[in-house]
Short mmCIF file of C-alpha atoms in Angstrom, two decimals:
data_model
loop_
_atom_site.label_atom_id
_atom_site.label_comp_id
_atom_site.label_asym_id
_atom_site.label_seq_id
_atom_site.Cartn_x
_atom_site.Cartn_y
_atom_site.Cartn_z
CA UNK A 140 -24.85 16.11 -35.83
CA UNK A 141 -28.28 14.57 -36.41
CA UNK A 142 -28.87 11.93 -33.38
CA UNK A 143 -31.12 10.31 -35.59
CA UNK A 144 -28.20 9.22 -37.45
CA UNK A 145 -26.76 7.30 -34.34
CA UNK A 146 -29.85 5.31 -34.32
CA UNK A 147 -29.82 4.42 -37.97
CA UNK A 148 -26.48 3.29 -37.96
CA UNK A 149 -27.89 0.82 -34.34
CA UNK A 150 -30.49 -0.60 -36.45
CA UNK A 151 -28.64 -1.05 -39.34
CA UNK A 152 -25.94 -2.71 -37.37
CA UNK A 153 -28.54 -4.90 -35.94
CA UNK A 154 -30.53 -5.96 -39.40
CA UNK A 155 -26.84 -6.52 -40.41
CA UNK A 156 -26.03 -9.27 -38.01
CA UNK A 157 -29.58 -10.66 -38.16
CA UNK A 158 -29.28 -11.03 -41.84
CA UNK A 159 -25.15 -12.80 -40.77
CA UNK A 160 -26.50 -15.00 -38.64
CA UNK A 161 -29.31 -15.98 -40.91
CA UNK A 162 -27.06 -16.93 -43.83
CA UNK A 163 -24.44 -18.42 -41.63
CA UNK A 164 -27.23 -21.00 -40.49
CA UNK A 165 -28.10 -21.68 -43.73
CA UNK A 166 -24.59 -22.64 -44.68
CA UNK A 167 -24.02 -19.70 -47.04
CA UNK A 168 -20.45 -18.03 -45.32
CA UNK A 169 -19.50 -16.08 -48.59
CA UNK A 170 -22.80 -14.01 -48.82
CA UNK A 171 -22.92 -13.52 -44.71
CA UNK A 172 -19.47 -11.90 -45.34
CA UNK A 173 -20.65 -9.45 -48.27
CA UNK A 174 -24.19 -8.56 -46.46
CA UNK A 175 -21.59 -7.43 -43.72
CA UNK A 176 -19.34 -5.28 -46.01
CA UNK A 177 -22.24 -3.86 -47.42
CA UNK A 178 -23.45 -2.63 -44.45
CA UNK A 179 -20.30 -1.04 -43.71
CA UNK A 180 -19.95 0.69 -46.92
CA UNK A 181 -23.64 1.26 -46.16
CA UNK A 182 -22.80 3.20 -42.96
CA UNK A 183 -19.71 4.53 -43.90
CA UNK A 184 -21.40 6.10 -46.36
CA UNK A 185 -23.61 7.86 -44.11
CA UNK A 186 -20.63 8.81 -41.52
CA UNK A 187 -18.90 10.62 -44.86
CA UNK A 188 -20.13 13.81 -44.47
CA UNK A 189 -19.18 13.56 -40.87
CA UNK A 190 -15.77 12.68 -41.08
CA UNK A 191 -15.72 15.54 -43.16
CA UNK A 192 -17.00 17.88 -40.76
CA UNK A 193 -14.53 16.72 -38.60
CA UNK A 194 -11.59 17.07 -40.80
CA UNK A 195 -12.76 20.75 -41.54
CA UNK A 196 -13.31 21.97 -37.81
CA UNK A 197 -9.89 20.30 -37.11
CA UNK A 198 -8.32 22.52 -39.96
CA UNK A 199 -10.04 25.45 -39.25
CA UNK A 200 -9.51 24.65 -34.93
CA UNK A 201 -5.77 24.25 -36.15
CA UNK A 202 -5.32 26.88 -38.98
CA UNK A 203 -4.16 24.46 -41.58
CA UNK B 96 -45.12 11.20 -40.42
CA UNK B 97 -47.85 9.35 -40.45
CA UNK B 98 -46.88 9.18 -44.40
CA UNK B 99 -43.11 8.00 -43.39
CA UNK B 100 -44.98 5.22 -41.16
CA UNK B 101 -47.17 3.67 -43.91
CA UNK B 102 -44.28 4.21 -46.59
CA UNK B 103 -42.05 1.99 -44.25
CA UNK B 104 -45.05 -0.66 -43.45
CA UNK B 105 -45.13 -0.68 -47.48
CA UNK B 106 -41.25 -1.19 -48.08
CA UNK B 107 -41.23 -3.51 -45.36
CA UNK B 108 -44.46 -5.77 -46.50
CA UNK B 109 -43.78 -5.93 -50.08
CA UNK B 110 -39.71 -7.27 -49.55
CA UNK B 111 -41.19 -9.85 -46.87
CA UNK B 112 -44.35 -10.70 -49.80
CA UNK B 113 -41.01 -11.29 -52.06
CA UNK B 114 -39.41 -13.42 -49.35
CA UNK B 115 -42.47 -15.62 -49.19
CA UNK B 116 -42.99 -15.55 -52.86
CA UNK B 117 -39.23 -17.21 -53.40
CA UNK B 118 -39.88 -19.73 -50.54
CA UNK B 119 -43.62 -20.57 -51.74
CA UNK B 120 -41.58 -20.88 -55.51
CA UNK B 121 -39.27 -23.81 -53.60
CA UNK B 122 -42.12 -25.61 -51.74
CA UNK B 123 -43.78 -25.84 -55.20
CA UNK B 124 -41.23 -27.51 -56.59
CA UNK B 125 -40.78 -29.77 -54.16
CA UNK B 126 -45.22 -30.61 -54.82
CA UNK B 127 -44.59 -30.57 -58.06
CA UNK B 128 -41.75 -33.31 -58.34
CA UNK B 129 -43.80 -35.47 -55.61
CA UNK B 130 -47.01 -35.32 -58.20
CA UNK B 131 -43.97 -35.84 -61.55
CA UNK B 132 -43.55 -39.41 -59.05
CA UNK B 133 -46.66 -40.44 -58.76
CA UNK B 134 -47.57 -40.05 -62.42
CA UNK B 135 -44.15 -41.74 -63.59
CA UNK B 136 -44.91 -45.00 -61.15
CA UNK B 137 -48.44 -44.95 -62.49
CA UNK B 138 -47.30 -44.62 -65.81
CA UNK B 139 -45.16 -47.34 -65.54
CA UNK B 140 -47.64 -49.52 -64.58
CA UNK B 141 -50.35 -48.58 -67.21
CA UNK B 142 -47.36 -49.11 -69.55
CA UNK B 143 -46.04 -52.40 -68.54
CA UNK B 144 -49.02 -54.09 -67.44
CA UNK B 145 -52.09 -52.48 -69.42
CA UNK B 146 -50.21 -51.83 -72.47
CA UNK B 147 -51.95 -48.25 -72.80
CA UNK B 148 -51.54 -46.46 -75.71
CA UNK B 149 -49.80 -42.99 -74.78
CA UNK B 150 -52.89 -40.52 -75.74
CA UNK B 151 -54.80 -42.49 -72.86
CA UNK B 152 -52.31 -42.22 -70.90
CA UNK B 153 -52.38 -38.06 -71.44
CA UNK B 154 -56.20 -38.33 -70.87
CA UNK B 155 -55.85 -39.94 -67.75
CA UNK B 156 -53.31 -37.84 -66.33
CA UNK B 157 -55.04 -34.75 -67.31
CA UNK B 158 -57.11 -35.32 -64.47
CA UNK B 159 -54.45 -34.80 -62.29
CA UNK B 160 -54.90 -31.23 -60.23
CA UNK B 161 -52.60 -28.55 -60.43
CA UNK B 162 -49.79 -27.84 -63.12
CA UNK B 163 -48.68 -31.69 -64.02
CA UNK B 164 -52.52 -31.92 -64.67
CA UNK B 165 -52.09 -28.67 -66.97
CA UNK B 166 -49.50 -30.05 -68.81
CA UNK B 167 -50.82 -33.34 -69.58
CA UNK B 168 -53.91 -31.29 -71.01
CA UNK B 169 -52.21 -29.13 -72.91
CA UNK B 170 -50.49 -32.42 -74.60
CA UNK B 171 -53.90 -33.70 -75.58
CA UNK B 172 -54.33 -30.35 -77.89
CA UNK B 173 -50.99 -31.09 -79.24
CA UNK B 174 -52.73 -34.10 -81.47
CA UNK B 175 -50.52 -34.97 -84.60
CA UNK B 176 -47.14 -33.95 -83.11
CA UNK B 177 -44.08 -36.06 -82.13
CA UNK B 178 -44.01 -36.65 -77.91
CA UNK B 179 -40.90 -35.08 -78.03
CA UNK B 180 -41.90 -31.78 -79.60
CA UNK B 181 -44.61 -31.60 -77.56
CA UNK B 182 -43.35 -32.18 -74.29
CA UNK B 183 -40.74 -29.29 -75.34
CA UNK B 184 -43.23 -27.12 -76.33
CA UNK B 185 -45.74 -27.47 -73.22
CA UNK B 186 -42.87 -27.29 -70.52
CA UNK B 187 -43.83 -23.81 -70.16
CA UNK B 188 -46.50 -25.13 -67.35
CA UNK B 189 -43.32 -26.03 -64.92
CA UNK B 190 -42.15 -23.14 -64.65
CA UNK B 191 -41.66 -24.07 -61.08
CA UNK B 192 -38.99 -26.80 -61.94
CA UNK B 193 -34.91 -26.06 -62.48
CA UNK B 194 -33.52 -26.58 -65.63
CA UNK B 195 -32.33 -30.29 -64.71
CA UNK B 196 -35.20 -30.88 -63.96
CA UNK B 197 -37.07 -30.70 -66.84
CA UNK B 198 -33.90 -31.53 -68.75
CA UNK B 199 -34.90 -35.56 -67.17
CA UNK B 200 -38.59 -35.00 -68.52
CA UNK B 201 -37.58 -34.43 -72.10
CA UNK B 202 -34.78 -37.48 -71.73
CA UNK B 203 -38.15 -39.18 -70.82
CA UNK B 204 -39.97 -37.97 -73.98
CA UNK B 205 -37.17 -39.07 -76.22
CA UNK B 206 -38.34 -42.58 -75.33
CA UNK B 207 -42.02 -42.35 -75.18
CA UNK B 208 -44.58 -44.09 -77.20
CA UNK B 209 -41.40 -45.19 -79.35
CA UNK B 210 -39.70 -48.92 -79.17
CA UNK B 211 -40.86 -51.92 -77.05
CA UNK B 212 -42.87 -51.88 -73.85
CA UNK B 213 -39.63 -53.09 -71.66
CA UNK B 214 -37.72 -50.15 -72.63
CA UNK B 215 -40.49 -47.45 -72.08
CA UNK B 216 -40.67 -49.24 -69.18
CA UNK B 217 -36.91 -48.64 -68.46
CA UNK B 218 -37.10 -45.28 -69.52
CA UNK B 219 -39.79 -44.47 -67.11
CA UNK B 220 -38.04 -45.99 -64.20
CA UNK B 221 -34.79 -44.23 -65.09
CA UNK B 222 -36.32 -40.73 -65.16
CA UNK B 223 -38.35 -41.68 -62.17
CA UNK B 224 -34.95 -42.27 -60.60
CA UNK B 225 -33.97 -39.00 -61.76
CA UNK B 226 -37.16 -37.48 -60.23
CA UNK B 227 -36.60 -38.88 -57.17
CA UNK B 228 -33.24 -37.51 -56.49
CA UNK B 229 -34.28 -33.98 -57.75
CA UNK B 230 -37.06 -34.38 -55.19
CA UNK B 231 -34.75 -35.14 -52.64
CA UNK B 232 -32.64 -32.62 -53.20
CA UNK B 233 -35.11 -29.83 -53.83
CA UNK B 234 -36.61 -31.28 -50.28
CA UNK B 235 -33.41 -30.52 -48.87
CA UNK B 236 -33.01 -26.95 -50.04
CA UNK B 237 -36.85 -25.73 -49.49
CA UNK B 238 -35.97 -26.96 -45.96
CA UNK B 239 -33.27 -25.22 -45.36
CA UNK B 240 -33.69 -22.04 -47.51
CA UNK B 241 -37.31 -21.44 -47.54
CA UNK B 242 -37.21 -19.84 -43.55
CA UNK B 243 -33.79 -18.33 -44.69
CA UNK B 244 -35.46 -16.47 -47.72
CA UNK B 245 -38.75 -15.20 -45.12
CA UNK B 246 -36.38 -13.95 -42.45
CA UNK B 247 -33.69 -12.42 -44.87
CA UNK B 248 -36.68 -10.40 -46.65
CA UNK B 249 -38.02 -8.85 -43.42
CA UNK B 250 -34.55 -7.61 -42.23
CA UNK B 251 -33.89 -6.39 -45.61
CA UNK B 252 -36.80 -4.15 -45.80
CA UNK B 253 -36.42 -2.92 -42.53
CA UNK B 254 -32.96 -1.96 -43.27
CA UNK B 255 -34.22 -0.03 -46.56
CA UNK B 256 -36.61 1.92 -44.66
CA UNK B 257 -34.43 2.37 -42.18
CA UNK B 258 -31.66 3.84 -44.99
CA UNK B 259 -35.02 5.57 -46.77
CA UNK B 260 -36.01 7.32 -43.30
#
């Protein structure tokens, strides 16, 4: 796994909350909570082909 | 990498540049009602006290700067059509303005140059009215979204470049 990906998921977690906090100042709740799903799908979407890794060496590791 | 450096300096200045442009687009507004005030409280004046026909009136607003200036001067080539029509048609220049707000400006027009002095007059005051609480408003929401839109645009193109990296 790419270590660079560990850092792109940090800053996107921090832009994330930034972007929270900003709209939860401003009064605007609803859109804080969909910038924050969409940086989960955001990273979960990057983690997919990870997981997947994982699932594989666990059925290979396991002989399923 | 020096390319991947300026393409994220790019991503990142033009979605701050759009940040700025939609918080410059609510601080207009917000000029352009306070100018709509002055005019209407002048108007009203030259209206009720001077008795000035409505094409001066035009002429002497179209000295105003900026775009209430513009529009008044683009009513003055509109010579032979009705106030409303040409309000409508010239509205174009406040393109800064919401929808309600111009919606009181044509009210306004309905009025103009038609009936006795007392109820331009009226008419004038009412939309002024109107103004004013569309200026307050639009005060309140260039105060409190204008920073929101700068900040939001910078942490959304660093995330993008971030994601593009």
């Amino acid at each position: 796994m790419d270590v660079n990906l560990i850092f792109q998921i940090a800053a996107i977690g921090i832009t994330v909350s930034a972007i929270n906090q900003l709209l939860r100042h401003s009064g605007r709740e609803e859109q804080a909570m969909l910038t924050t799903i969409a940086g989960l799908v955001v990273v979960l979407l990057m983690v997919l082909s990870e997981v997947k890794n994982l699932f594989d060496t666990i059925k290979t590791l396991f002989g399923l | 990498m020096p390319v991947k450096i300026v393409g994220m300096v790019a991503i990142i200045a033009s979605c701050t540049m759009l940040g700025f442009e939609l918080s410059s687009h609510l601080i207009k507004r917000v000029h352009i009602l306070e100018t709509w005030q002055q005019v209407l409280w002048r108007m009203s004046g030259l209206v009720r006290y001077t008795k000035t026909p409505l094409y001066e009136i035009y002429e002497i607003f179209a000295l105003e700067k900026g775009e209430v200036g513009a529009f008044f001067s683009s009513l003055l080539k509109c010579g032979g059509e009705n106030t409303l029509t040409s309000w409508k048609k010239n509205m174009g220049e406040m393109k800064w303005l919401s929808k309600s707000d111009v919606e009181i400006l044509i009210n306004l027009a309905k009025g103009l140059g038609k009936g006795d002095t007392d109820t331009q007059v009226k008419d004038i005051e009412f939309a002024n009215a109107g103004i004013k609480s569309a200026l307050n408003q639009a005060k309140e929401i260039s105060s409190r979204d204008a920073k929101m839109y700068r900040s939001i645009s910078f942490f959304a193109g660093v995330t993008v470049a971030i994601l593009l990296v």
